[in-house]
Every structure is written in structure tokens, then in C-alpha cells.
CSV table of C-alpha atoms and ligand atoms in Angstrom, one decimal:
chain,number,residue,atom,x,y,z
A,1,MET,CA,163.0,0.6,-29.5
A,2,ARG,CA,162.7,3.8,-31.1
A,3,ASP,CA,163.1,1.1,-34.1
A,4,ASN,CA,159.9,-0.9,-35.2
A,5,SER,CA,161.5,-3.5,-36.7
A,6,ASN,CA,164.1,-3.9,-33.6
A,7,LEU,CA,161.2,-4.1,-31.0
A,8,LYS,CA,159.2,-6.5,-33.3
A,9,VAL,CA,162.9,-9.0,-33.0
A,10,LEU,CA,163.1,-8.4,-29.3
A,11,HIS,CA,159.3,-9.1,-29.3
A,12,LEU,CA,159.4,-12.3,-30.6
A,13,GLU,CA,162.7,-13.5,-28.7
A,14,ILE,CA,160.8,-12.9,-25.6
A,15,GLN,CA,158.3,-14.6,-26.5
A,16,ASP,CA,160.1,-17.9,-26.2
A,17,LEU,CA,161.0,-16.9,-23.0
A,18,LEU,CA,157.2,-16.6,-21.5
A,19,ALA,CA,157.0,-20.1,-20.3
A,20,GLY,CA,159.6,-19.3,-18.3
A,21,TYR,CA,159.0,-16.4,-17.2
A,22,VAL,CA,155.3,-17.9,-15.6
A,23,ASP,CA,157.5,-20.8,-14.2
A,24,ASP,CA,159.6,-18.8,-12.4
A,25,SER,CA,162.4,-20.8,-14.6
A,26,LEU,CA,164.2,-17.3,-15.6
A,27,SER,CA,167.7,-16.0,-14.1
A,28,GLU,CA,167.0,-12.3,-13.0
A,29,THR,CA,168.7,-11.0,-15.9
A,30,GLU,CA,166.1,-12.6,-18.3
A,31,LYS,CA,163.6,-11.9,-16.1
A,32,TYR,CA,164.3,-8.7,-15.5
A,33,ILE,CA,164.5,-7.9,-19.6
A,34,VAL,CA,161.1,-9.8,-19.6
A,35,GLU,CA,159.4,-7.1,-17.7
A,36,VAL,CA,160.4,-4.2,-19.2
A,37,HIS,CA,158.9,-5.7,-22.2
A,38,LEU,CA,156.0,-6.7,-20.4
A,39,ALA,CA,155.4,-3.3,-19.4
A,40,GLY,CA,155.1,-2.0,-22.9
A,41,CYS,CA,153.9,-5.3,-24.9
A,42,GLN,CA,150.2,-5.9,-24.3
A,43,ALA,CA,150.4,-9.3,-26.4
A,44,CYS,CA,152.9,-10.2,-24.2
A,45,ARG,CA,151.0,-9.6,-20.9
A,46,MET,CA,148.3,-11.3,-22.7
A,47,ASP,CA,150.0,-14.1,-23.6
A,48,VAL,CA,151.0,-14.2,-20.1
A,49,GLU,CA,148.1,-14.3,-18.0
A,50,ARG,CA,146.1,-17.4,-21.1
A,51,GLN,CA,149.8,-19.4,-20.3
A,52,GLN,CA,149.4,-19.3,-16.2
A,53,GLN,CA,145.4,-20.1,-16.8
A,54,LEU,CA,146.2,-23.1,-19.2
A,55,SER,CA,149.1,-24.3,-16.8
A,56,ARG,CA,146.9,-24.0,-14.0
A,57,ARG,CA,143.7,-25.6,-15.6
A,58,LEU,CA,146.0,-28.8,-16.6
A,59,ASN,CA,147.3,-29.2,-13.3
A,60,HIS,CA,143.6,-30.1,-12.8
A,61,LEU,CA,143.1,-33.2,-14.8
A,62,THR,CA,141.6,-36.7,-13.2
A,63,HIS,CA,144.4,-39.3,-13.3
A,64,ALA,CA,143.1,-42.3,-14.7
A,65,ARG,CA,143.2,-45.1,-12.6
A,66,LEU,CA,145.8,-48.4,-13.4
A,67,PRO,CA,143.9,-51.2,-15.1
A,68,ALA,CA,143.8,-54.1,-12.6
A,69,HIS,CA,144.9,-56.6,-15.6
A,70,LEU,CA,147.9,-54.5,-16.6
A,71,GLN,CA,148.9,-54.3,-12.8
A,72,GLN,CA,149.0,-57.9,-12.7
A,73,LYS,CA,150.8,-58.3,-15.7
A,74,LEU,CA,153.5,-55.8,-14.1
A,75,ASP,CA,153.4,-58.0,-10.9
A,76,ARG,CA,154.5,-61.3,-12.7
A,77,SER,CA,158.4,-61.7,-13.1
A,78,PRO,CA,159.5,-58.5,-15.4
A,79,GLU,CA,161.5,-60.8,-17.5
A,80,GLN,CA,158.1,-63.0,-18.7
A,81,PRO,CA,156.9,-61.9,-22.5
A,82,THR,CA,153.6,-60.7,-21.3
A,83,PRO,CA,150.6,-61.2,-24.1
A,84,MET,CA,150.0,-58.6,-25.3
A,85,SER,CA,146.8,-56.9,-24.8
A,86,GLY,CA,143.5,-56.7,-27.3
A,87,LYS,CA,142.7,-60.3,-26.5
A,88,ARG,CA,141.2,-59.8,-23.2
A,89,THR,CA,139.3,-63.5,-21.4
A,90,ARG,CA,136.4,-62.6,-19.8
A,91,GLN,CA,138.1,-64.1,-16.7
A,92,ASP,CA,140.1,-61.2,-16.6
A,93,SER,CA,137.6,-59.1,-16.1
A,94,TRP,CA,136.3,-60.4,-13.1
A,95,ARG,CA,139.4,-60.5,-11.8
A,96,ALA,CA,140.2,-57.1,-12.3
A,97,LEU,CA,137.7,-56.2,-10.4
A,98,LEU,CA,139.0,-58.6,-7.7
A,99,ASN,CA,142.3,-56.9,-8.6
A,100,GLY,CA,141.0,-52.7,-8.5
A,101,PHE,CA,140.2,-53.3,-5.2
A,102,LYS,CA,143.3,-54.7,-3.8
A,103,SER,CA,145.8,-52.9,-5.8
A,104,ARG,CA,144.2,-49.5,-4.7
A,105,PHE,CA,146.9,-50.1,-1.7
A,106,GLN,CA,149.9,-51.6,-3.1
A,107,ILE,CA,151.0,-52.2,0.1
A,108,MET,CA,154.4,-53.3,1.2
A,109,PRO,CA,154.5,-53.0,5.2
A,110,ILE,CA,157.9,-52.1,7.1
A,111,ILE,CA,156.3,-52.5,10.5
A,112,THR,CA,154.9,-54.9,13.1
A,113,LEU,CA,152.3,-57.6,12.2
A,114,SER,CA,151.0,-57.2,16.0
A,115,GLY,CA,151.2,-53.2,15.3
A,116,TRP,CA,148.7,-54.0,12.3
A,117,VAL,CA,146.3,-56.4,14.1
A,118,VAL,CA,145.9,-53.5,16.6
A,119,ALA,CA,145.2,-50.8,14.3
A,120,MET,CA,142.7,-52.9,12.1
A,121,VAL,CA,141.0,-54.3,15.1
A,122,LEU,CA,141.1,-50.7,16.6
A,123,MET,CA,139.6,-49.2,13.3
A,124,LEU,CA,136.9,-51.7,13.1
A,125,VAL,CA,135.8,-50.9,16.6
A,126,LEU,CA,136.2,-47.3,16.9
A,127,LEU,CA,135.0,-46.0,14.0
A,128,PRO,CA,131.7,-45.4,13.5
A,129,PRO,CA,130.1,-47.4,10.4
A,130,LEU,CA,131.6,-45.1,6.8
A,131,LYS,CA,129.9,-46.4,4.0
A,132,PRO,CA,132.9,-46.1,1.7
A,133,SER,CA,131.9,-42.7,-0.2
A,134,ASP,CA,133.1,-42.4,-3.4
A,135,HIS,CA,135.5,-38.9,-2.9
A,136,GLN,CA,134.9,-36.8,-5.0
A,137,HIS,CA,137.2,-33.9,-3.1
A,138,THR,CA,138.7,-31.3,-5.9
A,139,VAL,CA,142.2,-31.7,-4.2
A,140,PRO,CA,143.0,-35.4,-5.6
A,141,MET,CA,145.7,-36.4,-2.6
A,142,VAL,CA,142.9,-35.4,0.1
A,143,ALA,CA,140.5,-37.4,-1.8
A,144,GLN,CA,142.7,-40.1,-2.2
A,145,VAL,CA,143.6,-40.4,1.4
A,146,LEU,CA,140.7,-39.8,2.8
A,147,ALA,CA,138.7,-42.9,1.1
A,148,GLU,CA,141.9,-44.5,2.0
A,149,TYR,CA,141.6,-44.2,5.6
A,150,GLN,CA,137.7,-45.0,5.4
A,151,SER,CA,137.8,-48.1,2.9
A,152,ALA,CA,141.1,-49.2,5.2
A,153,GLY,CA,139.1,-50.3,8.7
A,154,THR,CA,137.4,-52.3,6.1
A,155,SER,CA,139.3,-53.8,3.6
A,156,GLY,CA,141.8,-55.1,6.0
A,157,GLN,CA,143.8,-55.9,2.2
A,158,PHE,CA,147.1,-55.6,4.1
A,159,ASN,CA,150.1,-58.0,4.1
A,160,ARG,CA,152.7,-57.5,6.9
A,161,HIS,CA,155.8,-58.9,7.2
A,162,SER,CA,159.3,-57.4,9.3
A,163,LYS,CA,159.7,-55.3,12.0
A,164,VAL,CA,161.4,-52.1,12.0
A,165,GLU,CA,160.9,-49.6,14.9
A,166,VAL,CA,159.3,-46.3,12.7
A,167,ASN,CA,158.9,-42.5,14.1
A,168,ALA,CA,155.9,-41.0,11.6
A,169,PRO,CA,157.1,-37.5,10.7
A,170,ALA,CA,154.3,-35.8,12.9
A,171,SER,CA,154.2,-36.3,16.8
A,172,TRP,CA,151.9,-35.4,19.5
A,173,PRO,CA,151.9,-35.9,23.1
A,174,ASP,CA,149.5,-38.7,23.1
A,175,ALA,CA,150.1,-40.5,19.8
A,176,ARG,CA,152.1,-43.7,19.0
A,177,VAL,CA,152.8,-45.1,15.9
A,178,LEU,CA,151.4,-48.6,15.1
A,179,ALA,CA,152.1,-49.5,11.3
A,180,SER,CA,153.7,-48.1,8.2
A,181,TRP,CA,153.4,-49.2,4.7
A,182,GLU,CA,154.7,-47.7,1.5
A,183,THR,CA,152.1,-46.9,-1.0
A,184,SER,CA,151.2,-44.4,-3.6
A,185,ILE,CA,149.5,-40.4,-3.5
A,186,GLY,CA,149.0,-38.8,-6.3
A,187,GLY,CA,150.4,-41.2,-8.4
A,188,ALA,CA,154.0,-41.0,-6.5
A,189,PRO,CA,155.6,-43.2,-3.8
A,190,ALA,CA,154.0,-42.0,-0.5
A,191,THR,CA,154.9,-43.5,3.2
A,192,ALA,CA,152.1,-44.5,5.6
A,193,TYR,CA,151.6,-44.8,9.4
A,194,ALA,CA,148.3,-45.7,11.1
A,195,VAL,CA,148.7,-43.4,14.7
A,196,ARG,CA,146.8,-44.6,17.3
A,197,SER,CA,145.7,-40.7,18.9
A,198,GLY,CA,144.1,-41.3,22.6
A,199,ASN,CA,141.4,-43.8,21.5
A,200,GLN,CA,141.5,-43.1,17.5
A,201,ILE,CA,143.4,-44.1,15.2
A,202,VAL,CA,145.0,-41.2,12.6
A,203,PHE,CA,146.9,-42.0,9.4
A,204,GLN,CA,149.7,-40.0,8.1
A,205,TYR,CA,151.0,-39.7,4.7
A,206,ALA,CA,154.8,-38.6,4.0
A,207,VAL,CA,154.3,-37.8,-0.1
A,208,THR,CA,156.3,-35.9,-2.3
A,209,GLU,CA,156.8,-32.8,-2.5
A,210,LYS,CA,155.9,-32.2,-6.2
A,211,VAL,CA,152.3,-33.9,-5.2
A,212,PHE,CA,152.2,-32.3,-2.1
A,213,PHE,CA,152.0,-28.1,-4.0
A,214,ARG,CA,150.1,-29.6,-7.1
A,215,ASN,CA,147.3,-28.2,-6.5
A,216,PRO,CA,147.0,-24.3,-6.6
A,217,VAL,CA,144.3,-24.0,-3.4
A,218,VAL,CA,146.7,-26.2,-1.7
A,219,ARG,CA,150.0,-23.8,-2.8
A,220,MET,CA,148.2,-20.7,-1.7
A,221,LYS,CA,146.6,-21.7,1.4
A,222,VAL,CA,149.7,-23.5,2.9
A,223,ALA,CA,152.0,-20.4,1.3
A,224,LYS,CA,149.6,-17.5,3.3
A,225,GLU,CA,149.0,-19.5,6.9
A,226,GLY,CA,151.3,-22.4,6.9
A,227,ARG,CA,149.1,-25.4,6.1
A,228,TYR,CA,145.8,-26.5,4.2
A,229,GLN,CA,142.8,-28.3,5.8
A,230,ALA,CA,139.7,-29.8,4.6
A,231,LYS,CA,136.8,-31.3,6.4
A,232,GLU,CA,134.3,-34.2,5.1
A,233,GLU,CA,131.5,-36.7,6.6
A,234,GLY,CA,133.3,-36.2,10.1
A,235,LEU,CA,136.8,-36.9,9.1
A,236,MET,CA,139.2,-34.1,8.5
A,237,VAL,CA,142.5,-34.2,6.1
A,238,VAL,CA,145.3,-31.2,7.8
A,239,ALA,CA,148.2,-30.8,5.0
A,240,LEU,CA,151.4,-29.6,6.3
A,241,PRO,CA,154.7,-28.7,4.3
A,242,VAL,CA,158.0,-31.0,6.0
A,243,LYS,CA,161.3,-30.4,4.8
A,244,LYS,CA,161.4,-31.9,0.9
A,245,ALA,CA,157.9,-33.6,1.3
A,246,GLY,CA,154.5,-33.2,2.2
A,247,LEU,CA,152.4,-34.7,5.0
A,248,LEU,CA,149.0,-35.4,5.2
A,249,ILE,CA,147.0,-35.9,8.4
A,250,VAL,CA,143.7,-37.8,7.9
A,251,GLY,CA,141.8,-38.9,10.8
A,252,PRO,CA,137.8,-38.4,12.3
A,253,GLU,CA,138.0,-34.5,13.0
A,254,LYS,CA,138.4,-35.0,17.2
A,255,ALA,CA,141.6,-37.0,17.0
A,256,ILE,CA,143.6,-34.7,14.8
A,257,PRO,CA,145.6,-32.8,17.2
A,258,GLU,CA,146.1,-29.1,17.3
A,259,ILE,CA,148.4,-27.6,15.2
A,260,ARG,CA,150.5,-26.4,18.1
A,261,SER,CA,150.7,-29.4,19.5
A,262,ILE,CA,152.0,-31.7,16.7
A,263,SER,CA,155.7,-31.5,16.9
A,264,LEU,CA,157.5,-32.2,13.2
B,1,MET,CA,174.2,-65.6,-3.1
B,2,ASN,CA,173.4,-67.9,-5.5
B,3,PHE,CA,172.7,-67.0,-8.6
B,4,PHE,CA,168.8,-67.8,-8.0
B,5,ARG,CA,168.7,-66.1,-5.0
B,6,ARG,CA,170.6,-62.5,-6.7
B,7,LYS,CA,168.1,-62.6,-9.7
B,8,LYS,CA,165.2,-63.1,-7.1
B,9,GLN,CA,166.5,-60.0,-4.7
B,10,ARG,CA,166.9,-57.7,-8.1
B,11,GLN,CA,163.6,-58.6,-9.3
B,12,GLN,CA,162.4,-57.5,-5.8
B,13,ASN,CA,164.6,-54.2,-5.8
B,14,PHE,CA,163.0,-53.6,-9.8
B,15,GLN,CA,159.5,-54.5,-8.3
B,16,GLN,CA,159.8,-51.7,-5.0
B,17,VAL,CA,161.4,-49.3,-6.9
B,18,THR,CA,159.4,-49.1,-10.2
B,19,ALA,CA,155.7,-50.3,-9.0
B,20,PRO,CA,154.6,-46.8,-7.3
B,21,TRP,CA,155.0,-45.5,-10.8
B,22,ARG,CA,153.1,-47.4,-12.6
B,23,GLU,CA,149.6,-45.6,-12.2
B,24,ARG,CA,151.3,-42.2,-13.4
B,25,LEU,CA,153.1,-43.6,-16.6
B,26,TYR,CA,149.8,-45.3,-17.3
B,27,ASN,CA,148.7,-41.9,-17.4
B,28,VAL,CA,151.0,-40.4,-19.4
B,29,ALA,CA,151.0,-43.1,-22.0
B,30,LEU,CA,146.8,-42.7,-22.2
B,31,ARG,CA,147.1,-39.3,-23.0
B,32,GLN,CA,149.7,-39.3,-26.2
B,33,THR,CA,147.0,-41.7,-27.3
B,34,ARG,CA,143.5,-42.6,-28.4
B,35,THR,CA,143.4,-46.1,-27.3
B,36,SER,CA,143.6,-47.5,-23.5
B,37,THR,CA,144.8,-50.9,-25.0
B,38,ARG,CA,147.9,-49.1,-27.2
B,39,ALA,CA,148.9,-47.3,-23.8
B,40,GLU,CA,149.0,-50.4,-22.1
B,41,ASP,CA,151.4,-52.3,-24.5
B,42,TRP,CA,153.4,-49.3,-24.4
B,43,VAL,CA,153.7,-49.2,-20.7
B,44,GLN,CA,154.4,-53.1,-20.3
B,45,GLU,CA,157.2,-52.4,-23.6
B,46,THR,CA,158.3,-49.7,-21.0
B,47,PHE,CA,158.6,-51.9,-17.4
B,48,MET,CA,160.1,-54.9,-19.7
B,49,ARG,CA,163.2,-52.5,-21.3
B,50,ALA,CA,163.5,-51.0,-17.8
B,51,TRP,CA,164.3,-54.3,-15.9
B,52,GLN,CA,166.4,-54.4,-19.0
B,53,ASP,CA,168.2,-52.1,-18.2
B,54,PHE,CA,167.9,-51.5,-14.6
B,55,ASP,CA,171.8,-51.6,-14.0
B,56,ASP,CA,171.7,-48.3,-15.4
B,57,LEU,CA,169.9,-46.4,-13.1
B,58,ALA,CA,172.4,-44.6,-11.2
B,59,ASP,CA,169.6,-42.7,-9.4
B,60,PRO,CA,167.2,-44.0,-7.9
B,61,GLN,CA,165.6,-41.0,-7.0
B,62,ALA,CA,165.3,-40.0,-10.7
B,63,VAL,CA,163.4,-43.0,-11.3
B,64,TYR,CA,160.1,-41.1,-12.7
B,65,ALA,CA,162.3,-39.2,-14.9
B,66,TRP,CA,164.3,-42.3,-16.0
B,67,LEU,CA,161.0,-44.3,-17.0
B,68,LEU,CA,159.7,-40.9,-19.0
B,69,LYS,CA,162.6,-41.5,-20.9
B,70,ILE,CA,162.1,-45.3,-21.2
B,71,LEU,CA,158.2,-44.2,-22.4
B,72,ASP,CA,159.5,-41.4,-24.6
B,73,HIS,CA,161.2,-44.2,-26.8
B,74,VAL,CA,158.6,-46.7,-26.6
B,75,ILE,CA,156.4,-44.8,-28.1
B,76,ALA,CA,158.7,-42.9,-30.7
B,77,ASP,CA,159.4,-46.7,-31.8
B,78,ASP,CA,155.6,-47.5,-32.6
B,79,ILE,CA,155.1,-44.6,-34.2
B,80,ARG,CA,158.0,-44.8,-36.2
B,81,LYS,CA,157.0,-48.7,-37.1
B,82,GLU,CA,153.4,-47.6,-37.6
B,83,ALA,CA,154.2,-44.6,-39.6
B,84,ARG,CA,156.7,-47.0,-42.0
B,85,ARG,CA,153.5,-49.4,-42.4
B,86,GLN,CA,151.3,-46.4,-43.0
B,87,GLN,CA,153.6,-44.8,-45.6
B,88,ILE,CA,152.9,-41.6,-43.7
B,89,ALA,CA,154.7,-38.9,-45.1
B,90,PRO,CA,157.9,-37.2,-42.6
B,91,LEU,CA,156.7,-34.9,-40.3
B,92,ILE,CA,157.5,-31.2,-41.0
B,93,SER,CA,159.9,-29.3,-39.0
B,94,THR,CA,157.6,-27.9,-36.0
B,95,GLU,CA,160.3,-25.3,-36.3
B,96,GLU,CA,159.4,-24.4,-39.2
B,97,ILE,CA,156.0,-23.7,-38.8
B,98,PHE,CA,156.8,-21.5,-36.2
B,99,LEU,CA,159.1,-19.0,-37.5
B,100,GLN,CA,156.3,-16.3,-37.5
B,101,GLU,CA,154.5,-15.4,-34.5
B,102,GLN,CA,152.0,-16.7,-33.5
B,103,HIS,CA,149.5,-14.8,-31.7
B,104,SER,CA,145.7,-15.6,-29.7
B,105,SER,CA,143.3,-13.1,-31.8
B,106,TYR,CA,140.9,-14.5,-28.6
B,107,GLN,CA,140.1,-11.2,-26.5
B,108,GLY,CA,137.5,-13.1,-24.2
B,109,PRO,CA,137.9,-14.3,-20.9
B,110,PHE,CA,140.0,-17.2,-22.0
B,111,GLU,CA,139.7,-19.1,-17.8
B,112,GLN,CA,135.8,-19.1,-18.2
B,113,LEU,CA,136.3,-20.3,-21.6
B,114,LEU,CA,139.2,-23.4,-19.9
B,115,GLN,CA,136.6,-24.3,-17.3
B,116,GLN,CA,134.3,-25.0,-19.8
B,117,GLN,CA,136.2,-27.9,-21.5
B,118,THR,CA,136.0,-30.9,-19.9
B,119,ASP,CA,139.5,-32.9,-19.6
B,120,GLN,CA,139.0,-35.3,-22.3
B,121,GLN,CA,138.1,-32.4,-24.8
B,122,LEU,CA,141.6,-30.5,-23.7
B,123,ILE,CA,143.5,-33.6,-23.9
B,124,LYS,CA,141.9,-34.3,-27.6
B,125,ALA,CA,143.7,-30.6,-27.8
B,126,ILE,CA,146.9,-31.4,-27.1
B,127,GLN,CA,147.2,-34.5,-28.7
B,128,SER,CA,145.6,-32.5,-31.9
B,129,LEU,CA,149.6,-30.4,-30.9
B,130,PRO,CA,153.1,-31.1,-33.5
B,131,GLU,CA,154.4,-33.7,-30.8
B,132,ASP,CA,157.2,-31.5,-29.6
B,133,PHE,CA,155.0,-29.4,-28.1
B,134,GLY,CA,152.4,-31.6,-27.2
B,135,LYS,CA,155.0,-33.5,-24.9
B,136,VAL,CA,156.7,-30.5,-23.2
B,137,ILE,CA,152.9,-29.8,-21.9
B,138,LEU,CA,152.3,-33.1,-20.6
B,139,LEU,CA,155.5,-33.3,-19.1
B,140,ARG,CA,155.1,-29.7,-17.7
B,141,ASP,CA,151.9,-28.8,-17.1
B,142,ILE,CA,150.1,-32.4,-16.1
B,143,GLU,CA,153.0,-33.9,-14.7
B,144,GLY,CA,154.4,-31.2,-13.4
B,145,LEU,CA,158.5,-32.1,-13.9
B,146,SER,CA,160.9,-29.3,-14.0
B,147,TYR,CA,162.6,-28.2,-17.0
B,148,GLN,CA,165.8,-29.7,-15.8
B,149,GLU,CA,164.0,-33.1,-15.8
B,150,LEU,CA,162.5,-32.6,-19.0
B,151,SER,CA,165.8,-31.8,-20.8
B,152,ARG,CA,166.9,-34.9,-19.4
B,153,ILE,CA,163.7,-36.8,-20.4
B,154,LEU,CA,163.8,-35.2,-24.1
B,155,ASP,CA,167.3,-34.6,-24.8
B,156,VAL,CA,167.3,-31.0,-25.4
B,157,PRO,CA,168.8,-28.2,-23.7
B,158,GLU,CA,166.3,-26.4,-21.3
B,159,GLY,CA,166.1,-23.6,-23.3
B,160,THR,CA,164.6,-25.4,-26.3
B,161,ILE,CA,161.9,-26.9,-23.4
B,162,MET,CA,161.0,-23.3,-22.5
B,163,SER,CA,160.3,-22.3,-26.1
B,164,ARG,CA,158.7,-25.0,-26.8
B,165,LEU,CA,156.7,-25.1,-24.0
B,166,SER,CA,156.1,-21.2,-24.6
B,167,ARG,CA,154.3,-22.1,-28.3
B,168,GLY,CA,153.0,-24.9,-27.3
B,169,ARG,CA,151.2,-23.1,-25.2
B,170,ARG,CA,150.4,-20.5,-27.4
B,171,LEU,CA,149.3,-22.8,-29.8
B,172,LEU,CA,147.0,-24.6,-27.5
B,173,SER,CA,145.4,-21.8,-26.6
B,174,ASN,CA,144.7,-20.9,-30.0
B,175,ILE,CA,143.2,-24.3,-31.2
B,176,LEU,CA,141.2,-23.8,-27.7
B,177,ASN,CA,139.9,-20.7,-29.3
B,178,ARG,CA,139.1,-22.2,-32.4
B,179,SER,CA,137.5,-25.0,-31.2
B,180,ASP,CA,135.1,-23.1,-29.4
B,181,ARG,CA,134.4,-20.9,-32.3
B,182,GLN,CA,134.0,-23.6,-34.4
B,183,GLY,CA,132.8,-26.6,-32.6
B,184,SER,CA,135.6,-29.0,-32.8
B,185,PHE,CA,139.3,-29.4,-33.4
B,186,PRO,CA,141.1,-28.7,-36.7
B,187,GLN,CA,141.2,-32.8,-37.9
B,188,THR,CA,143.0,-32.6,-41.7
B,189,ASP,CA,145.8,-30.4,-40.4
B,190,LYS,CA,148.7,-32.6,-41.5
B,191,ARG,CA,151.0,-31.7,-38.7
B,192,THR,CA,149.5,-33.9,-36.8
B,193,LYS,CA,148.6,-37.0,-38.7
B,194,GLY,CA,150.0,-39.9,-37.7
B,195,ILE,CA,151.9,-39.1,-34.7
B,196,TYR,CA,148.8,-39.7,-32.1
B,197,LYS,CA,146.8,-42.4,-32.8
C,301,ZN,ZN1,156.0,-8.8,-26.6
């Protein structure tokens, strides 16, 4: 590296590895080479820092909801040619509103009808009358489960069918699974469980690892303390890492069990 | 099982496997166009093709990457058609532009600049990047996919993903810095013409 032009070539080559360095996707050897170079190259050090900041910021973009009319089209038999967009009728728009509400759940339940009835009745009876507020929690997946939990008791938009025995990912002494269904959290498939905890209802969501660790604040908290938790309007969300996935427990603060009494 | 029952079963499987990904796919499409109706058309077309090729889906675990790959082809086809219609000159290879190094001259607090940008502004800046760079940033930084998944979706080696991502992020930083000083994105850039509508 005495030679200036050699250094320059190295610098150009290293530049192409910096994303891998930021994303921790380099081999040990590559990583070593990059780190040695970084020690002596301020431009590359700054580049790394900016890439990290950029990546973090982009991770936080808000997601658009799937338009209800599109949802409807996709629900139809996939073979049927659907009219292309652009010519939308007025009727579509009110139907869109209606479906927007329903489609928030995309529910394909896999557990008992009676379980659901119990869950819904308990939700109505036990929950304080909540106004479905627009959750603006900074962690999108947390905002979503809070909103789902709150509207579950009032919407009753659940279809039910076959009967399956199900264990929820987390259990604690007075917990009993009432129902389970497939849903979507953070844009990825998730499984939800309604669990009776004492005389309250708690929801559990098994979400993908990717969704779970998407938010840097959650990542950091989980790395440091083994879990992330948030409280809002008397409700509490606890986020716990489980094998190859993440678990979100949401419910009234008092109904959320002590961490040490939870078995995963 | 008779033919109709089998067909019905296949449809149910298809819906069950693909439906949870609709919204995310729609968001990916939306970030590559300025008009939401176009994004909707892309998504519809994607699910139509996905249905036709449903039997090719070997690993149901990889369904999202599979759908993204189809979407990518749908978008490429659509843009090619549009370009032919509008007689737009072929794009200059992105590699040519970046033979020289591209370093940001900006020395200020980049983090602060980023926080000031709205989501809309950031998306617009990404859309103004050459296509290859915009795509890797979209799939990696926004969608959180791995290099391996990107490599499968875009059909290029992981090393290429890494270099595009390095260059793309650098370029994006420059664009954001420039826009911060000038108040708008470079709109006359011939590289980006016709890529994103
Ligand atoms: Zn360097």
C-alpha cells in the first residue's frame, strides 16, 4: 500500500463489499480485509455509516393497505380474467370500504366454532368498551396487533370451520386456547391464537422471524433483555423471540403473565 | 376425486398459500410506479401468472420470493412494452456509469437529513435511481430479504447483489444530499427515463 494507485484500486474494490459489511454478509476473510481497509480509509468509513443509517431509515417506511377492490379481484377464481383497473364504478367504492374492514383480518380459522363463540362473548363481556383507536405505535407489527385485538371484540368478522386441537406457542398456568386462525402481520403470514388467561382474553401471534426482527428498536431490546414490550391505553404487547420465529402477546396489561411463568 | 373437485382443491391451495402475501407484494409494486392503478394491474397479472405456474412452486416456504420474481418479470414486460410504444432509447448500462467512483461529498449529519425526508420523498429518490440499483434497495432495505433470496429473484450472483447494493446506497445518499441542497430530485436524468412511470 505504499503505492498510491494500488491503494486506489483496493479502495474501489472494497467499495463494492461495503454493503455486505453493513449487512453482515461477508466471509470471515472478506470481513477482515474490509476492516483493515476501513481503519485507514475515512471515505469508506463514512460510506459504511451512511449505508447503515439509510438502511435503518428505509426499514421504517409505512406500508400501504391492499385496496379492497383489488383484494376482491384476487379473491375471485384466479383463472377468471378480471377487468383491468382504471374504470372503477361508484359501487366499487362503497364496497371497498366495507371490504377494507373485513379484509383486515383475512381469517382462515382452524379451530372450534364453540371456542370462537366463547372467545367473542368473553371479549364483549370482559373488555372495557374500547374505542378502536388509530394505533400509531412506532413499531408497525405492534400497532397492528393492538388494533386487531381492539377491534376483534366488536367486529365479530370471523368465519369458522373445522375442529382442530391446537396448542398456542406460549402457555402459562391459567391459560387455555380458545381459538386459532391464520392472519397476516407485517405483510407476512402469521398464526393468531385467542387464549383465555384467568378471566381475560389474550391474543398470541406467531409471526415470521423477518417481521419480528424488522424493527431495530425491537432487535436491540431483544438482544439486550430477551424481549420487547410496549404499553398503550391499558393494553400491553410483549414480543418474545422463539425458535425461527417471533411471538407477540397482546391483551389487557393485567392479563399478561409474568415473563418467568411463561413456558415456550 | 373428479376433475372439478381437484381443480377446486388446487384453487384453494393456491389462495391459501398466496393470499397472505398480497399486501406486501402490492407495496413492492407500488414503490416502483407513480400510479397506483398500474401497481394494481401488475399485482393482478402476477397472481394470474402465479396461478398458471403454481405447479412449479417447489418450496412453499419460498412463496414470497417466487411471487416477487414473477412480479419482477411482469414489470419488466410492461416497461418493455411501454418503451417500445414510446420509442424510448435503450437504457445505458448501469455498469458504465459507475466505473468511476461515486463518493458523496456531503459531510453533514446524514442521519438528520434522513429523518427529515418523508417516506414519499425517499420512495421518489429510490425511483429516480437506475433500475438495477433501485430494485436491490427495495428488496433488501425495505423488504428485508437476504442476498441469497435477492440472487434467486433477480437471477444474478450474490456478489453482484452486494456490489449493486453498495453502489445503489451510495448513489441514493448522493441524490438525497443533492435534493436537500436543491430542493428537488434530478428529473432530467436520461438514465432513469422510462424505467419507472
Ligand atoms: Zn476506501
